[in-house]
Coordinates of C-alpha atoms in Angstrom, one line a residue:
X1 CA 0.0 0.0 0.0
X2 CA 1.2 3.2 -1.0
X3 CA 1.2 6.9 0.3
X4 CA 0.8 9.6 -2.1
X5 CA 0.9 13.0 -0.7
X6 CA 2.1 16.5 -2.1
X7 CA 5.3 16.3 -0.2
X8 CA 6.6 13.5 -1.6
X9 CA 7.1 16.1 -5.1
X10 CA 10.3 18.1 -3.4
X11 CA 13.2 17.8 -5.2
X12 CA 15.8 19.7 -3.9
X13 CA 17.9 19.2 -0.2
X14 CA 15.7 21.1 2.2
X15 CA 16.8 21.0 6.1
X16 CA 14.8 21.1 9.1
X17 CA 16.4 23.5 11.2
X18 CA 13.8 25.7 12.8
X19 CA 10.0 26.0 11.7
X20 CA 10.7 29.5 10.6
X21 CA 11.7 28.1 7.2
X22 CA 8.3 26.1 6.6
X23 CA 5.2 27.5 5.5
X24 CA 1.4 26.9 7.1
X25 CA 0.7 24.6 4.3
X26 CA 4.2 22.3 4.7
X27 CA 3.7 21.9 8.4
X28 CA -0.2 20.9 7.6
X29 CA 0.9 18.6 5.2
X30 CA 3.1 17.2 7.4
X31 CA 1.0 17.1 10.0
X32 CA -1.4 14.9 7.7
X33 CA 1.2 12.7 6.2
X34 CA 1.9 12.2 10.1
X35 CA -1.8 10.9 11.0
X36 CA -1.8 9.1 7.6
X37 CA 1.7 6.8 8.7
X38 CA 0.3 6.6 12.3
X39 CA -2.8 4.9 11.2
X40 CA -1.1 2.3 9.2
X41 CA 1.3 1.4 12.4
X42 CA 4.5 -0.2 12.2
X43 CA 3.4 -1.9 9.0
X44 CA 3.3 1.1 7.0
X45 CA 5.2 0.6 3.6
X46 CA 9.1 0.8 3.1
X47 CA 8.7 3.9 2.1
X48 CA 12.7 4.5 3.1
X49 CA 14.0 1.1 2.1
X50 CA 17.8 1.4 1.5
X51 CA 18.3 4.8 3.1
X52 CA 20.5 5.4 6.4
X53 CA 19.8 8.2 8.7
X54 CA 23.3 9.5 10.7
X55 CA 22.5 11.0 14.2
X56 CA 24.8 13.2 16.0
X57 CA 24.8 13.4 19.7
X58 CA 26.6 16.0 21.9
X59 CA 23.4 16.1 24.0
X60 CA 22.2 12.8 25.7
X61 CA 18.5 11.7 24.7
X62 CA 15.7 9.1 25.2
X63 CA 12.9 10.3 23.0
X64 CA 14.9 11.5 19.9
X65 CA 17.2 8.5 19.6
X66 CA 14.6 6.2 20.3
X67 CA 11.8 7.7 18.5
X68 CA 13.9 8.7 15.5
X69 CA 15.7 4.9 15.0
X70 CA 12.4 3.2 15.3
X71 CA 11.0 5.3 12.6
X72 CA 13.4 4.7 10.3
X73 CA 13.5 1.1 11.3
X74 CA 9.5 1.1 10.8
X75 CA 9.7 3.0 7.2
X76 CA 12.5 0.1 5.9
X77 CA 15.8 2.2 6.8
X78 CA 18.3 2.1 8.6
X79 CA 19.9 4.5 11.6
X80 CA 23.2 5.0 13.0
X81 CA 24.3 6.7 16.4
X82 CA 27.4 9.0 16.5
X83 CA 28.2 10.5 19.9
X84 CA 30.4 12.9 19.7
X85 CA 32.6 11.3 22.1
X86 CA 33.2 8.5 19.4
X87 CA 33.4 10.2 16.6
X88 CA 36.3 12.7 14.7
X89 CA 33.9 16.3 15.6
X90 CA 34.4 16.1 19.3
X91 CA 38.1 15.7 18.6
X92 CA 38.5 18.7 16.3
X93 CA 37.9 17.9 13.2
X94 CA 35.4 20.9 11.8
X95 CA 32.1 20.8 11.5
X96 CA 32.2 21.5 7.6
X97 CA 34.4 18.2 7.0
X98 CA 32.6 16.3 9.1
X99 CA 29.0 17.2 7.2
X100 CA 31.2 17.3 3.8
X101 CA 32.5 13.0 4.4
X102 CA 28.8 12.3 5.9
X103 CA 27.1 13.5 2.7
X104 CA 29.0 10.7 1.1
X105 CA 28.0 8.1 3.2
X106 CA 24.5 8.9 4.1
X107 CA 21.4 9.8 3.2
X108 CA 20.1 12.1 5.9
X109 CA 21.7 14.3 9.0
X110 CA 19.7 14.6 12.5
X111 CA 22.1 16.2 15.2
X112 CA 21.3 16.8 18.5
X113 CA 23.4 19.6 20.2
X114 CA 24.0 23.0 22.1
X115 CA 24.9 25.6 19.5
X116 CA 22.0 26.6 16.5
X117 CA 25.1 27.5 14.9
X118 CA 26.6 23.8 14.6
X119 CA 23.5 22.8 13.1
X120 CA 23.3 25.7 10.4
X121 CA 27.0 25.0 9.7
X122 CA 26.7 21.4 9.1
X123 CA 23.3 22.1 7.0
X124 CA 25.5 25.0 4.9
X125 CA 28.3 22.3 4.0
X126 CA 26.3 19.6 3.5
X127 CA 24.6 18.0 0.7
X128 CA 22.3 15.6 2.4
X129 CA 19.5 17.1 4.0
X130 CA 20.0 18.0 7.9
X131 CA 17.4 17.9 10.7
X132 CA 17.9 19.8 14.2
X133 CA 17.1 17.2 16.9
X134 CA 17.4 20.3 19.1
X135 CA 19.6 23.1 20.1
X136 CA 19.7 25.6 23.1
X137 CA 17.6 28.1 20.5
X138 CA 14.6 25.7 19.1
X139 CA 13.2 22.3 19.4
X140 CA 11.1 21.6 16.1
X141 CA 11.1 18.1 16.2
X142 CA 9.4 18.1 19.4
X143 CA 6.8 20.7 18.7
X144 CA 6.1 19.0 15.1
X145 CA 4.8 16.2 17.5
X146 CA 2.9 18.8 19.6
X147 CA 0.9 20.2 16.9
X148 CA -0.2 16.9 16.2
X149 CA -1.1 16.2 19.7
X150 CA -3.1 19.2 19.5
X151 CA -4.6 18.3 16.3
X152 CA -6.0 15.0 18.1
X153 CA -7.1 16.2 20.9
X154 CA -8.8 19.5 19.9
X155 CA -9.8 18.7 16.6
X156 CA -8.4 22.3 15.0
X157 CA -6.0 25.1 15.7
X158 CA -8.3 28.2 15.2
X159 CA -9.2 30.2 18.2
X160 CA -7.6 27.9 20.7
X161 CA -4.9 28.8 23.2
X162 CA -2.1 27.4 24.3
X163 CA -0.4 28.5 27.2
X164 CA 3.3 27.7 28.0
X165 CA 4.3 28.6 31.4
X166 CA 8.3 28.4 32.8
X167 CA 11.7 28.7 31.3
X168 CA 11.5 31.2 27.8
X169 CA 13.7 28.3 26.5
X170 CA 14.0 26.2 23.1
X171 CA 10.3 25.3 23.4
X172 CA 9.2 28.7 24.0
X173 CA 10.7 29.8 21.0
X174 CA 9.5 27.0 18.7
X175 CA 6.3 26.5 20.3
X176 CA 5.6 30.4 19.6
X177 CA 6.7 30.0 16.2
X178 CA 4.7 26.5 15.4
X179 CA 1.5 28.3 16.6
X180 CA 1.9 31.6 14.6
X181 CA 2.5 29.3 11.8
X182 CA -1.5 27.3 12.4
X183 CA -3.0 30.2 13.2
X184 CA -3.2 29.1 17.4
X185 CA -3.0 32.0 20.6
X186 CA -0.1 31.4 22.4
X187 CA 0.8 32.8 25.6
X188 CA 4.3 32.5 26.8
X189 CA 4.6 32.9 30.5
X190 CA 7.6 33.4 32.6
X191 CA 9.4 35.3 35.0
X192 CA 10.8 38.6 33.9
X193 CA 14.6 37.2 34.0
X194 CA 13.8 34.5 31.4
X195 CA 11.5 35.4 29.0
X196 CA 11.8 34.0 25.2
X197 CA 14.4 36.1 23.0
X198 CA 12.8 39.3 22.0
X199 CA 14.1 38.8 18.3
X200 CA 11.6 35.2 18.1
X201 CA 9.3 37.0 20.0
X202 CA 9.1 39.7 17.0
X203 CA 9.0 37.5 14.2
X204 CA 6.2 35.1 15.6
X205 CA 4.1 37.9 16.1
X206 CA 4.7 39.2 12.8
X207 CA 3.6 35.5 11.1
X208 CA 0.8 35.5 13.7
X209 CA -0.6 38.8 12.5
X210 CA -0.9 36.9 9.1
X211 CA -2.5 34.1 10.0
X212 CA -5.1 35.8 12.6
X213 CA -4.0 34.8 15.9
X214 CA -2.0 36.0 18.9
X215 CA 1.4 35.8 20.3
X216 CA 1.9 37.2 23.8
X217 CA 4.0 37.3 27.1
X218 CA 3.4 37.7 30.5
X219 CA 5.1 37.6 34.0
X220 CA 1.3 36.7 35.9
X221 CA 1.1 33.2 35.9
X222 CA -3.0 33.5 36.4
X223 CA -3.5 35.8 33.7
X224 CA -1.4 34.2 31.1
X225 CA -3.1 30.8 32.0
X226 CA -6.8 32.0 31.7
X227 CA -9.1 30.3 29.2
X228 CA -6.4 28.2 27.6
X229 CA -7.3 25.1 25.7
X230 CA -3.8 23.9 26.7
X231 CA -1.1 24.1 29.3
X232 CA 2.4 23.6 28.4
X233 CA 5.8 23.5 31.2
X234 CA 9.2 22.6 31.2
X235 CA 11.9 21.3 33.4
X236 CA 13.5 24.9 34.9
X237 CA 16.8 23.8 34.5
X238 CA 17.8 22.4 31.0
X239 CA 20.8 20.8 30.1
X240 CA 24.0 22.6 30.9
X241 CA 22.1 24.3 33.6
X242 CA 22.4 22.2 35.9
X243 CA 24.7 24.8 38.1
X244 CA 22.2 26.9 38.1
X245 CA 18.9 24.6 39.4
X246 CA 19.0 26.2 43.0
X247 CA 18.9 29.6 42.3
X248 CA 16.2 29.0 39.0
X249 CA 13.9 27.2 41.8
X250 CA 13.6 30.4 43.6
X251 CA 12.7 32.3 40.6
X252 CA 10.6 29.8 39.2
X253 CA 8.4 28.3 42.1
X254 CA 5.3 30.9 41.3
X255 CA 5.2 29.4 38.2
X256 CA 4.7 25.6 39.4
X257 CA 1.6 23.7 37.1
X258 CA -0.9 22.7 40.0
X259 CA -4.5 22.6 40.7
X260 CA -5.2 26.2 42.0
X261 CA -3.1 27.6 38.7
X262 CA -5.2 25.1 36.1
X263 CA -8.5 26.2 37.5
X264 CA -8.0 29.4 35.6
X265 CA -8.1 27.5 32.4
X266 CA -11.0 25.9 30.4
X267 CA -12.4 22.8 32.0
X268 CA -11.6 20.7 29.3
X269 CA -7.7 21.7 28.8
X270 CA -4.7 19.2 28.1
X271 CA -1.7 19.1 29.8
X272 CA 1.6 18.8 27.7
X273 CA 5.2 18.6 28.5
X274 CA 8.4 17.6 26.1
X275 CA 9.8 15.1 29.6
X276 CA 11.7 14.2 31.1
X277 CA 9.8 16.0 33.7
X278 CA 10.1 16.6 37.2
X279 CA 7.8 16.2 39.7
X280 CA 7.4 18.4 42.5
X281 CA 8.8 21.0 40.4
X282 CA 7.6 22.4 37.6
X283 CA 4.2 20.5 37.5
X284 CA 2.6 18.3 40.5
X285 CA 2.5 14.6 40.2
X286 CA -1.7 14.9 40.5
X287 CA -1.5 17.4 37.2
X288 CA 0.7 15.1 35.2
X289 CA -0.7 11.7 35.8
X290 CA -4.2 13.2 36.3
X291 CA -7.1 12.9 33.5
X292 CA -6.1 16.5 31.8
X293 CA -2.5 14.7 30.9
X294 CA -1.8 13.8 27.2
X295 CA 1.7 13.8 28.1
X296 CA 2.7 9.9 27.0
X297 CA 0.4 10.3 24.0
X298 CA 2.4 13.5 23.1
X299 CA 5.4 11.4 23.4
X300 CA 4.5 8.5 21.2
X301 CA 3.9 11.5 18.2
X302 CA 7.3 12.1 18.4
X303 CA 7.7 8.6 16.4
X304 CA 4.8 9.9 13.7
X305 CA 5.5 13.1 13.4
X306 CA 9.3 12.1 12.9
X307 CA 8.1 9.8 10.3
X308 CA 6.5 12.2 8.1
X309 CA 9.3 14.6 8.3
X310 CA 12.0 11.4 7.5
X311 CA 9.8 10.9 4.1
X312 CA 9.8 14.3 3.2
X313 CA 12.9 14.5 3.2
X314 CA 14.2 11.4 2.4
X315 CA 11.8 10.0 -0.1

């Protein structure tokens, strides 16, 4: 059984490095690809047969490797892990020869690292199409999956809000950018010391003005919450932040996910987080693991979503 879908028609190397450089129709269609693979399962056609998928890590993972190895396993490819502690790039060679000898060997890039920069450098010098696994600026993979949570659980993106509440981190900033892009309200809420980058901040409101919907922040935890369709949080410490977990708890403990804060929003709302997650922190164990929490669903739609985006480029 065969897929044909207006993706599948790109002919030229096209990245996937922030969801800046996709349109509302490429992210639909990939959205809808997405659904179309999930459907079919594990059996869905080998649509990659033959092609290997290289995937850089400087940043340890669960979700990404796993989610990203399966689906090219699933789609009739093949993946292979690179830490950087194993391979030449972590040992000086530059990231342009490393991306110029991969192109030869592979078919596709996915690197998961610190720097946007490394990524847009190895994209620059490579001839293989390169996805960002995530950086310290953006997570698109992750909120590629999100949207299509969304999708499932709210049926549309038109005049629902979602509401992201801690750190104005990597999924602030691509979270803000995937709603502008569908047309969804987004409300980024955090304290004043670590808001989103005013630059992103800009330029999703700018592509939210065009498609009719809003792009705010706030430092009120109550306000920004009210009426949302969904409720989105993040650990307060990230990766590489670890030295700074004590003194970000004291910043950030106003802005915990619990029951008094999500009686502000609609009745009906969904609870998301990209995990790992911790709780007591961030979000209470009752909000998490309650009824509101499509958190493990959200999870498993990093394997779909991941899928669609592997065929679009790959195919």
């Amino acid at each position: 059984m065969s897929i044909v879908h207006p993706l599948h028609s790109a002919k030229t190397k096209k990245d996937f490095l922030t969801l800046r450089d996709y349109s509302t129709d490429e992210i639909m269609d990939l959205l809808n690809l997405a659904k179309d693979l999930k459907k079919q399962g594990p059996g869905a056609p080998s649509l990659l047969k033959g092609k290997i998928l290289g995937m850089i890590f400087e940043k340890s993972s669960t979700r990404t490797r796993v989610s990203f190895e399966a689906a090219m396993l699933q789609l009739g490819g093949n993946a292979i892990h690179l830490s950087t502690r194993d391979i030449q790039m972590g040992r000086g060679e530059s990231i342009a020869d490393t991306a110029k000898v991969l192109s030869g060997y592979l078919d596709g890039l996915m690197i998961r690292t610190f720097h946007q920069s490394t990524v847009e450098e190895l994209a620059h010098n490579s001839s293989i199409p390169v996805i960002n696994g995530l950086t310290d600026d953006f997570h698109p993979c992750q909120v590629l999956a999100d949207l299509l949570t969304i999708l499932e659980y709210k049926g549309s993106f038109k005049g629902k809000k979602l509401a992201y509440i801690g750190d104005g981190n990597n999924m602030a900033h691509s979270l803000m950018i995937g709603a502008a892009k569908v047309g969804m309200d987004c409300t980024i809420i955090a304290p004043k010391e670590y808001e989103p980058k005013k630059s992103i901040v800009s330029y999703a409101k700018e592509v939210a003005k065009q498609s009719g919907s809003t792009i705010e922040v706030t430092n009120d935890p109550i306000d920004g919450i009210k009426d949302s369709d969904v409720i989105y949080t993040d650990v307060w410490a990230s990766m590489g932040q670890e030295s700074e977990t004590l003194e970000r708890i004291s910043h950030f403990e106003p802005f915990q996910v619990n029951q008094e804060l999500v009686s502000n929003a609609k009745k009906d709302y969904i609870f998301m987080h990209c995990l790992p997650a911790h709780r007591g922190e961030e979000v209470t164990a009752d909000i998490i693991d309650g009824h509101h929490s499509v958190v493990f669903p959200e999870a498993e739609n990093r394997l779909h979503a991941q899928k669609a985006l592997l065929v679009y480029l790959l195919s």
